[in-house]
XYZ file of C-alpha atoms in Angstrom:
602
model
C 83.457 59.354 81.967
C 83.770 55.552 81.714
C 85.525 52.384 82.540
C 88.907 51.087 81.033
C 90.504 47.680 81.230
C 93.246 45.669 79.000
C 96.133 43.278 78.691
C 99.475 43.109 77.285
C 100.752 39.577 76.802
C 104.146 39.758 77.771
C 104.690 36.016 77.079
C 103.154 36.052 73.761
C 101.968 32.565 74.286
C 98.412 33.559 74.748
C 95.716 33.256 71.592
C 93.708 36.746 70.915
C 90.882 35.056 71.504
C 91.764 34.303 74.834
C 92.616 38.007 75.906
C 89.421 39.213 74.528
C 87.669 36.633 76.582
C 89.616 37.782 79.682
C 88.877 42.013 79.056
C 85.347 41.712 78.191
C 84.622 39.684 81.100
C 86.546 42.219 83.078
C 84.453 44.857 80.956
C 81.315 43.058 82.308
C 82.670 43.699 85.597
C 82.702 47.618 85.603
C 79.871 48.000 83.190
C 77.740 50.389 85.038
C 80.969 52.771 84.616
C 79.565 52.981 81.118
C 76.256 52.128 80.731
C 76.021 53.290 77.189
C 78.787 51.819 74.772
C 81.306 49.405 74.832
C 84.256 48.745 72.645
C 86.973 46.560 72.452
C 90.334 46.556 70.199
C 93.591 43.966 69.298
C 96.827 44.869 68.310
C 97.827 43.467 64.771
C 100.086 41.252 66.528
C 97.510 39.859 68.716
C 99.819 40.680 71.784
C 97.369 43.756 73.527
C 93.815 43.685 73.851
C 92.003 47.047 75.040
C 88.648 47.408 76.475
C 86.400 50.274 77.009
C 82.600 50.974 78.725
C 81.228 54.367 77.819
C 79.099 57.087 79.475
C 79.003 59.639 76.738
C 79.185 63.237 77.825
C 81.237 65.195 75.307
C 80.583 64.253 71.417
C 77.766 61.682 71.664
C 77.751 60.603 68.253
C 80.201 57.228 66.959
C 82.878 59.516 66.666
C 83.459 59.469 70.418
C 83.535 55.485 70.148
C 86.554 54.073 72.276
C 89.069 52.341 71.865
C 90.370 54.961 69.626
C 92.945 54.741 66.912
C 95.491 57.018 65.672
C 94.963 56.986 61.414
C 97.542 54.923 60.954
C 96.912 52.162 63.798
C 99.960 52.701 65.339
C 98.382 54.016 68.373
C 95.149 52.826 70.222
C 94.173 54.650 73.107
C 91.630 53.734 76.075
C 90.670 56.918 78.509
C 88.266 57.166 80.975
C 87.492 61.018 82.363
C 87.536 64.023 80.926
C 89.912 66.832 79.302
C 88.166 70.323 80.324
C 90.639 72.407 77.872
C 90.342 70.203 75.169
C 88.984 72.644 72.661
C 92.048 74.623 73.574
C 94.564 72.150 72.827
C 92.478 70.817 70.171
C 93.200 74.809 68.529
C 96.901 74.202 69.671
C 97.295 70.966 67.825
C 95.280 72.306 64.767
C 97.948 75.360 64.292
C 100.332 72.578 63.666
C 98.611 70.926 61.214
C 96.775 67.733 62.760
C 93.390 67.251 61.904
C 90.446 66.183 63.306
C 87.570 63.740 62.569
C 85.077 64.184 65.558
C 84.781 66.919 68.760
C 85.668 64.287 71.764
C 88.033 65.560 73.601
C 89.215 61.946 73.666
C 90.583 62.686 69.677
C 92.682 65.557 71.400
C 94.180 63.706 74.064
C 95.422 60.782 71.328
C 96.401 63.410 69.091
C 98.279 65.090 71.927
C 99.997 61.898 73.057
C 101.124 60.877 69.828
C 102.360 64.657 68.995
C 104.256 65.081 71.938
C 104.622 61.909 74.087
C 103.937 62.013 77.466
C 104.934 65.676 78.214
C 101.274 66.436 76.891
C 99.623 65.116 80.299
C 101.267 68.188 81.599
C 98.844 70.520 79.782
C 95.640 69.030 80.693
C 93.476 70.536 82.847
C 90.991 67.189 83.640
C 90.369 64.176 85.373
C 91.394 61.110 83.488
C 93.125 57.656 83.560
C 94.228 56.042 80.393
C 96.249 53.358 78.728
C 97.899 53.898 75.326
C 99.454 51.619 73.292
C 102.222 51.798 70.898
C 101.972 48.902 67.598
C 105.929 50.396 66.981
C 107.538 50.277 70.267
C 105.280 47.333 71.677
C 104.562 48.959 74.725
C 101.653 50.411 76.752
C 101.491 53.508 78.757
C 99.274 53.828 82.160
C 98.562 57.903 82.979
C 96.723 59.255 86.033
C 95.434 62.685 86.845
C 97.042 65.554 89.045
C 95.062 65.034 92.033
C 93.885 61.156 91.457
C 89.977 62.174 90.560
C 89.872 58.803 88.250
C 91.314 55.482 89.586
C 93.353 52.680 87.498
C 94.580 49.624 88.572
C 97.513 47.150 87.320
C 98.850 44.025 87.949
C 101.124 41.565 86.417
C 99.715 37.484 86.438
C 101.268 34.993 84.416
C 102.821 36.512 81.739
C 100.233 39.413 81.682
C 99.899 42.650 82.480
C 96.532 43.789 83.287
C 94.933 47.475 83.895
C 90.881 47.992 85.182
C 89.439 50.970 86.444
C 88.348 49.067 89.664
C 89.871 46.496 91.367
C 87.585 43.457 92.208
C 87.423 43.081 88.016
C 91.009 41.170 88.219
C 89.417 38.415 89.469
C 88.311 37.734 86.043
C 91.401 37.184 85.270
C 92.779 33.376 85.160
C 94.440 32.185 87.837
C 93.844 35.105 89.762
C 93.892 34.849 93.645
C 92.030 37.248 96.212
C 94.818 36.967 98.778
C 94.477 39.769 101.004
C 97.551 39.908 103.940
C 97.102 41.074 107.099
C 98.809 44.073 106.956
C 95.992 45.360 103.957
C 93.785 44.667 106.384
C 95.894 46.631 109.132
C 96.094 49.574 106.519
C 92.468 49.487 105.889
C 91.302 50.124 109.360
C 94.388 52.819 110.305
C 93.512 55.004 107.395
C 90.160 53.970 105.700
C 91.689 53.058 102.718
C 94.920 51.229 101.828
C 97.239 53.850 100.758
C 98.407 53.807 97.177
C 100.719 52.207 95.679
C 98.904 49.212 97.918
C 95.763 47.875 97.204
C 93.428 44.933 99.165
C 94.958 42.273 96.816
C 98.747 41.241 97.359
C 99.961 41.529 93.874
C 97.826 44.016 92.668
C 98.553 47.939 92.541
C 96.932 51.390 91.836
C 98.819 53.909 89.901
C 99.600 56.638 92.536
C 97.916 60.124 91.744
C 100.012 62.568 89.073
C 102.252 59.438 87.928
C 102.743 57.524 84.419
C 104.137 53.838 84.230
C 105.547 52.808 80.808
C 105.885 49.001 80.350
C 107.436 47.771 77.568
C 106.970 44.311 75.524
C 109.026 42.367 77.889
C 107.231 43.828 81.322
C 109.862 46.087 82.126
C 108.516 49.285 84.003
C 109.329 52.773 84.631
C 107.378 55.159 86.793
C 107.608 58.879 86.605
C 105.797 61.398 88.596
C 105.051 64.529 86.552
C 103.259 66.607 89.356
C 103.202 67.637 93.196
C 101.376 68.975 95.161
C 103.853 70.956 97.594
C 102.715 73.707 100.214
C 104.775 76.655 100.105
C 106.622 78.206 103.132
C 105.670 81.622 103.719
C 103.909 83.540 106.214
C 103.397 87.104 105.625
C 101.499 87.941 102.197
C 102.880 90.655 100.099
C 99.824 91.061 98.333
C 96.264 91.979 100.140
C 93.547 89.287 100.577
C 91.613 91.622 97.695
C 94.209 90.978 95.559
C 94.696 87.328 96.052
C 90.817 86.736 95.795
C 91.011 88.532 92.378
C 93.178 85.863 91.486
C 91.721 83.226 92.519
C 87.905 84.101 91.195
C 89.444 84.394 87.871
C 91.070 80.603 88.190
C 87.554 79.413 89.372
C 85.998 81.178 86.778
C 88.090 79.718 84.141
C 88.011 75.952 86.241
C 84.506 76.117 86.040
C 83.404 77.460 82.471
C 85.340 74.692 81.929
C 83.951 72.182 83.173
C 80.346 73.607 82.112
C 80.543 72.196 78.679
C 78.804 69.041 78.341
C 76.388 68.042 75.477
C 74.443 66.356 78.517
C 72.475 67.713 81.298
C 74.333 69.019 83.940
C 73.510 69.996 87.493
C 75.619 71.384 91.283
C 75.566 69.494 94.339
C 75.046 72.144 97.037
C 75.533 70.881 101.365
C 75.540 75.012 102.273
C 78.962 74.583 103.088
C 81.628 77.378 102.112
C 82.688 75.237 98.684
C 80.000 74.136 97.440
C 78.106 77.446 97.815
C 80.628 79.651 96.576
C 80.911 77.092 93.937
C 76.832 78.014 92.706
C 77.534 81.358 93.289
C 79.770 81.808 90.614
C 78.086 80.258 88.159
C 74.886 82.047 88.560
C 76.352 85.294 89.678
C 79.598 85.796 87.426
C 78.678 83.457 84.860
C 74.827 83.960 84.522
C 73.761 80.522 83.922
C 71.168 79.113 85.666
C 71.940 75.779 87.275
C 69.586 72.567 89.365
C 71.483 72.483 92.320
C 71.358 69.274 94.417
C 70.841 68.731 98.300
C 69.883 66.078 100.606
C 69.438 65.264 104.728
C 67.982 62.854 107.410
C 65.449 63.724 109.576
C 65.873 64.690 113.202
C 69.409 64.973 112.604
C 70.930 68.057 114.079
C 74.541 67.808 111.986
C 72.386 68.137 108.417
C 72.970 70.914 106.448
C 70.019 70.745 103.765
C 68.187 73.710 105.537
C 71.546 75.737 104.814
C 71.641 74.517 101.427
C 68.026 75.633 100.412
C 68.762 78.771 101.595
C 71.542 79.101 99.615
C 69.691 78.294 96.225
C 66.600 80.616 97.156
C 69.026 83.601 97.668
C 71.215 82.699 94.366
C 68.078 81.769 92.448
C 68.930 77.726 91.564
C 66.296 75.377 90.424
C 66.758 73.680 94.001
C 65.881 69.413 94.418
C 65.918 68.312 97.975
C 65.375 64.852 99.413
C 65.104 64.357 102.898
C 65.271 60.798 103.934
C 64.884 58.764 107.237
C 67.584 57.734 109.610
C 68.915 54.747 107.387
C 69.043 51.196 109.075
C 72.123 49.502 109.610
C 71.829 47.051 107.442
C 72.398 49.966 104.581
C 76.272 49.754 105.200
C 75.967 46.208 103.220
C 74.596 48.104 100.621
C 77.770 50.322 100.451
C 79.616 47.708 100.690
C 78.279 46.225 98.022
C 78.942 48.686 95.922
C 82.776 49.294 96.734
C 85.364 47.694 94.373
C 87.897 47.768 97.000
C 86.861 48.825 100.789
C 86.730 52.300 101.895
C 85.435 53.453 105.488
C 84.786 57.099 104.342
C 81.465 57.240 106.428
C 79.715 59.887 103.901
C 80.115 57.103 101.011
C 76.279 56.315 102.168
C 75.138 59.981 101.726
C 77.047 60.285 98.487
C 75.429 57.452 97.112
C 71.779 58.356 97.641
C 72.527 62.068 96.728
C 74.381 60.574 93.386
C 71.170 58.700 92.542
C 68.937 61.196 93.220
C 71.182 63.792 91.299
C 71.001 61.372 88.063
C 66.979 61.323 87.584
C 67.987 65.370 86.596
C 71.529 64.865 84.990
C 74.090 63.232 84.096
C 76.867 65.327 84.744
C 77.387 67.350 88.924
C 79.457 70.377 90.049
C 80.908 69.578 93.556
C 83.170 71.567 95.604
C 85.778 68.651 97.052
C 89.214 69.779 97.270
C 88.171 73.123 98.812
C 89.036 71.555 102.636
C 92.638 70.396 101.043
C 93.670 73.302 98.468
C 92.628 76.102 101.788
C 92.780 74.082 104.886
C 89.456 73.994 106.058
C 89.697 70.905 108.278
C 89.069 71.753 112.062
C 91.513 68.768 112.675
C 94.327 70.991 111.571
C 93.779 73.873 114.262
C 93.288 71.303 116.493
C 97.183 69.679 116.042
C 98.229 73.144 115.470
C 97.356 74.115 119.260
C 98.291 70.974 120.516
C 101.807 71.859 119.228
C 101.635 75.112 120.496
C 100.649 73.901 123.877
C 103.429 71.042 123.949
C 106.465 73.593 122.956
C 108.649 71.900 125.612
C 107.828 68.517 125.014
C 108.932 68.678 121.447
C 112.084 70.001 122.153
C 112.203 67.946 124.739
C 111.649 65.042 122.239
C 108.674 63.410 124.128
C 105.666 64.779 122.454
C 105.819 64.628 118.494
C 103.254 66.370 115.979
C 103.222 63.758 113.475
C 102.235 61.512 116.015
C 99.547 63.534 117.301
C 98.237 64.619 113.582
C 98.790 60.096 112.787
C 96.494 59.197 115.691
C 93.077 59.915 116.343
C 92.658 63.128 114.676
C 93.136 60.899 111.211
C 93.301 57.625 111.870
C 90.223 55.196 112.181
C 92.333 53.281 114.333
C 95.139 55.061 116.332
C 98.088 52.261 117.457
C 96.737 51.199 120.516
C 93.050 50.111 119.333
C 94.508 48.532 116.211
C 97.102 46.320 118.550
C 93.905 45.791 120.892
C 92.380 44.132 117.923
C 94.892 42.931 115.758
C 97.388 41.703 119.027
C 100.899 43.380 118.941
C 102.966 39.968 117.472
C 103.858 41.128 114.587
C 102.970 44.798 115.295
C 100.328 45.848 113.302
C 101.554 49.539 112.872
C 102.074 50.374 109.315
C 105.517 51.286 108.609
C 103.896 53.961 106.612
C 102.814 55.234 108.922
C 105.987 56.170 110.964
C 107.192 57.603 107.592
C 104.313 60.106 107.758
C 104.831 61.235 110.800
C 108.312 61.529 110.574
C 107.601 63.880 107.744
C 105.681 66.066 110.184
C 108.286 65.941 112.473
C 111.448 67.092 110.610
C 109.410 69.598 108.210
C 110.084 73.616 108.903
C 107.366 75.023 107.179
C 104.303 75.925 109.014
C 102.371 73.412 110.318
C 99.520 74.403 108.155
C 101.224 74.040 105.036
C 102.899 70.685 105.962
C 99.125 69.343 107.320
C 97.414 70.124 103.851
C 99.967 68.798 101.951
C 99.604 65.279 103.399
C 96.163 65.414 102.939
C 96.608 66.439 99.314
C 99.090 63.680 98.530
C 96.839 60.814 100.574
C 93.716 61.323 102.199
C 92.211 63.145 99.623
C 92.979 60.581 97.179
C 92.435 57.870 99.323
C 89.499 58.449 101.118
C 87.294 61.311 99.633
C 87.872 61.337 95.627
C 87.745 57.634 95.694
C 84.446 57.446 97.556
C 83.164 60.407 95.268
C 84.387 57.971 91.561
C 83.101 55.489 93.228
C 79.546 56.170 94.630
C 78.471 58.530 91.293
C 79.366 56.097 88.945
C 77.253 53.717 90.160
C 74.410 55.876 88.831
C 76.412 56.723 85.600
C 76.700 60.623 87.092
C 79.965 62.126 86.460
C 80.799 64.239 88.985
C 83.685 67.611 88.453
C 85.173 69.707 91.107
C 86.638 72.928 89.653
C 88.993 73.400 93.208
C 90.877 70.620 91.647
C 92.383 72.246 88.163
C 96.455 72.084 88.324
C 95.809 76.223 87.958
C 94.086 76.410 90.911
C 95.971 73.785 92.693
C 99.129 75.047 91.859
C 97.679 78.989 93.295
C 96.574 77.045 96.381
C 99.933 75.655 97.225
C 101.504 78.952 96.682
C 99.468 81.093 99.323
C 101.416 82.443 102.205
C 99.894 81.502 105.973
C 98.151 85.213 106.184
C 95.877 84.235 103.310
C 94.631 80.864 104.396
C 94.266 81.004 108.259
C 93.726 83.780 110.890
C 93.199 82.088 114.812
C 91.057 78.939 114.037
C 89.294 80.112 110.940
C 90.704 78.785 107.448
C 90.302 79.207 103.913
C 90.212 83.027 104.396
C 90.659 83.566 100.585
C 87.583 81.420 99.525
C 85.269 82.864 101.810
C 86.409 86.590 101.169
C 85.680 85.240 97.839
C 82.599 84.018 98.693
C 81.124 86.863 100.214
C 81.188 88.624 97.682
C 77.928 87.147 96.246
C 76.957 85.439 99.580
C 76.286 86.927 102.992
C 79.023 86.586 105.451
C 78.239 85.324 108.026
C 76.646 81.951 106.032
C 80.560 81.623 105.007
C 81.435 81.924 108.965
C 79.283 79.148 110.019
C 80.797 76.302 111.776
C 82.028 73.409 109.299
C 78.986 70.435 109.846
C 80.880 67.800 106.885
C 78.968 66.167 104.217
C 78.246 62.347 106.150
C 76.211 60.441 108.409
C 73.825 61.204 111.382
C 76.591 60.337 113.980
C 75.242 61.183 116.936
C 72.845 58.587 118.668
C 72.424 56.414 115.264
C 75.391 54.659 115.884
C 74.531 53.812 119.346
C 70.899 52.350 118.258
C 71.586 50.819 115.392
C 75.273 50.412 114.539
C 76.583 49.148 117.208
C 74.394 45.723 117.946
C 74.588 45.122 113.944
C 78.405 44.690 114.374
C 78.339 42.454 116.972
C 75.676 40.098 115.456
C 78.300 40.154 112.238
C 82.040 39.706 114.550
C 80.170 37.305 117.342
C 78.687 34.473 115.028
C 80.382 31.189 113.395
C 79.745 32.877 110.186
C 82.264 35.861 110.441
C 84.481 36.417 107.754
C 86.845 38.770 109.230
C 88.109 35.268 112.136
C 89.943 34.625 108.771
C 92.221 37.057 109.296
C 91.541 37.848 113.160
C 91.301 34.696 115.559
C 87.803 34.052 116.956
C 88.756 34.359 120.250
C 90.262 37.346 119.867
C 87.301 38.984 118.080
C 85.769 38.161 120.973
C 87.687 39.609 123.942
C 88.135 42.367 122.182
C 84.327 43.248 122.056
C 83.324 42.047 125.391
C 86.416 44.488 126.788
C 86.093 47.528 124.380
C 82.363 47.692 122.438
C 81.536 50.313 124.823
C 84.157 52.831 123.932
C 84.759 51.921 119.705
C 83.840 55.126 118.153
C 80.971 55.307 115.389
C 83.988 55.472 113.058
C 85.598 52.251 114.163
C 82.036 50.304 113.866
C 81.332 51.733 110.085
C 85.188 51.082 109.324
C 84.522 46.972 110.639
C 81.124 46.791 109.155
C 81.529 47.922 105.834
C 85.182 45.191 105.712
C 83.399 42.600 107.036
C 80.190 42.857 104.660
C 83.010 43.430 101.755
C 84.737 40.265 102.865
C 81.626 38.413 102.507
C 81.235 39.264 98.583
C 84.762 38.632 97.840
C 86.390 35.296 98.298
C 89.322 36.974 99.669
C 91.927 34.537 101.204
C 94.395 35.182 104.607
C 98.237 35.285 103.378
């Protein structure tokens, strides 16, 4: 797990010199990625400079030292993640002859790519992003993982190309300029994020999820997409729930013995939910290892789960840490903020932070269970579109009710299209384009509803919102953090399951929690889904709420850059009563970003 950055002069006016000046700086930038080694390598011709920051985890010794080379130099590779099969393909590789120097799974993954080009990204089970550069075809190579675990970054600036791992370390770059439109800003407060290929910074994009981008010497690019994650359309199940449970304990099993090795200490976070618990139960009930599972909760708040959670590890026997913390003030969302390379308005990025750095006093390396919600559909926001489409039968076919629109409002969105025009005016309309294309995917798509629901999230929340805030959060403590619901194997049995083995009524992810109870009680697995965030109720009200008016209200407000004074102002005086918790975190944590970042209105 670590932190990649690089350029590829495509001019080839620039000195070395200079490029290593620019990708160390940009190293400098994203250092506590990799808090424990950094490297840095040039091309013969001087025309590609690759960076690297290390957190070692597999192989500790020099042998794991990145950028790595292929023997002959013809190859230098930069990766940040990891390959959970590697040993396996390391085997494969040796059978045909190639030899290795070290046991980094980084070695197999250059091997790999030089062996068989990019059709080896479709055997790795892992999280990763990486660049690799070719001395003989003069071109680099971007690569992103299935589900988008690991983020990268790219932009091309005057006569460069550039890559990073986060995206506030291109303004290292010369010439470089923060411009953030207002539709970014539009995005941002819709969906919490701005959806990939976007970013915050006109110019600057992240590789989507699953994809590879080749550019060549002369900055031409081609994108390929070498996986998807599409929901299958059957109903009935052929095979029993038994059956299909079989199955999938033996993918976990796999998935998570897996992603057990490590030559570093390695530890579980545990909220009591129905992943994360079924998650621990595995590996101390199938697998036998014992494991320090991780939990945390505020006082006097009634949506915490920590009480579940400790139950959880006394019944399976983990070496249990729990912190229980105060109500946190509002002046923490700065601190979020803070630590956000581009803005995201997940809510539980504050939780995941303080359970991250309490996590890494014990280890260095956490088992969590995100993906479960996706890969299952576990999200009470589906059932809840799914019988508002049942209920509005006639209006559909009647063409004046539409479920995309109902799924693309407040059941998702931060922002549904009225409040966004209320804040951002309606000349030009604020409404992403995007997302009309959404919900016209809804709309014409046949399969069932749930299929179609967890597919989206799949493709974009997921990778938007929660993995993002999850890379994001844990490597500010230098913890590495591996979900085993998100292995192509099990992803590709999740997308696969008919209706009858996900859902009955209002209940999903049948086929995790008859897996689950096998080792837990029932009726834990039964309980009502609580989430993994904030103290919503009352907090917001007491604290929240007069902290983002003393921020929009003043002289000093960065956001009137993009959103006239005025208008910031009648907005509040005719709506601050009725903007959700949601809405204030989503405006407090942009307009404490905005005030680190000298971001500029195009």
């Amino acid at each position: 797990m670590c932190g990649i950055a690089g350029l590829l002069d495509l001019s080839g006016r620039h000195a070395p010199e200079r490029s290593q000046n620019i990708v160390q700086k940009m190293l400098g930038a994203i250092q506590h990625r990799g808090p424990d080694d950094s490297g840095l390598w040039t091309s013969p011709d001087g025309r590609c400079v690759l960076g690297h920051r290390r957190l070692s985890i597999i192989d500790l010794s020099a042998a794991g030292h990145q950028p790595m080379i292929a023997g002959d130099s013809s190859y230098a590779l930069t990766f940040n993640g990891e390959i959970y099969n590697y040993q396996e393909l390391r085997d494969e590789l040796s059978e045909r002859g190639d030899v290795f120097s070290g046991q980094s799974d980084t070695e197999v993954l250059l091997t790999g790519l030089v062996r068989h080009g990019l059709d080896f990204v479709k055997k790795i089970d892992g999280m990763f992003a990486f660049a690799l550069y070719s001395s003989i075809k003069k071109e680099i190579i971007l690569s992103r993982d299935f589900f988008g675990e690991k983020p990268l970054y790219y932009t091309f600036l005057n006569g460069y190309f550039a890559f990073c791992s986060e995206l506030h370390a291109f303004e290292h770059l010369p010439d470089f300029k923060p411009l953030i439109s207002r539709q970014a800003i539009a995005q941002f407060l819709q969906f919490q994020y701005v959806p990939a290929p976007g970013t915050f910074y006109k110019g600057c994009r992240k590789l989507p999820p699953a994809h590879s981008m080749t550019v060549s010497a002369d900055g031409q690019s081609v994108l390929s997409r070498y996986y998807a994650f599409v929901a299958g359309d059957r109903v009935q199940d052929d095979r029993s729930l038994d059956d299909r449970a079989d199955e999938l304990e033996e993918l976990l099993l796999r998935s998570l013995k897996r992603r057990l090795i490590s030559d570093v200490p390695l530890g579980a976070f545990l909220s009591g939910g129905v992943d994360s618990s079924t998650v621990a139960a595995l590996i101390t009930r199938r697998l036998g290892r014992s494991i320090k599972t991780f939990s945390m909760g505020f006082v006097d708040a009634a949506d915490s789960e920590h009480q579940e959670a400790r139950a959880i590890a006394e019944y399976l026997g983990s070496e249990h840490h729990e912190r229980l913390l105060p109500l946190p003030a509002p002046e923490e969302v700065a601190r979020i903020a803070a630590n956000l390379d581009e803005p995201n308005a997940d809510s539980s990025c504050l939780p995941t932070f303080l359970l991250s750095q309490f996590a890494r006093t014990h280890v260095t390396v956490a088992l969590s269970g995100d993906g479960g919600d996706e890969m299952f559909g576990g999200y009470q926001r589906y059932f809840d579109c799914i019988d508002a489409s049942e209920q509005n039968r006639e209006r559909i076919a009647a063409g004046s009710w539409h479920i995309g629109q109902d799924y693309y409002a407040g059941r998702l969105l931060i922002f549904p299209d009225r409040d966004l025009r209320a804040l951002l005016g309606e000349d030009p309309d604020p409404v992403s384009p995007y997302v009309w294309e959404l919900r016209h995917q809804i709309d014409v798509d046949k399969r069932p509803l749930l299929s179609v629901l967890r597919e989206q999230d799949a493709n974009n929340y997921m990778p938007g919102a929660v993995l993002a805030k999850v890379d994001r959060m844990s490597m500010r403590h230098g913890l590495e953090v591996r979900t085993p619901f998100l292995s192509p194997e099990v992803g590709r049995f999740a997308q696969s399951l008919p209706m009858q083995s996900l859902a009955e009524g209002r209940v999903g992810k049948l086929v995790l929690r008859h897996l689950g109870a096998r080792y837990l009680p029932r009726e834990w697995l039964m309980r009502p889904k609580k989430g993994f965030g904030l103290p919503v109720a009352g907090w917001g009200e007491r604290g929240l709420r007069p902290h983002i008016e003393s921020l929009l209200l003043k002289d000093d407000c960065r956001l009137s850059a993009w959103i006239p004074p005025e208008r910031l102002r009648s907005y509040w005086e005719k709506n601050s009563e009725r903007v959700s918790f949601y809405q204030l975190w989503s405006l407090a944590i942009l307009e404490h970003w905005l005030r680190l970042h000298d971001g500029k209105p195009v």
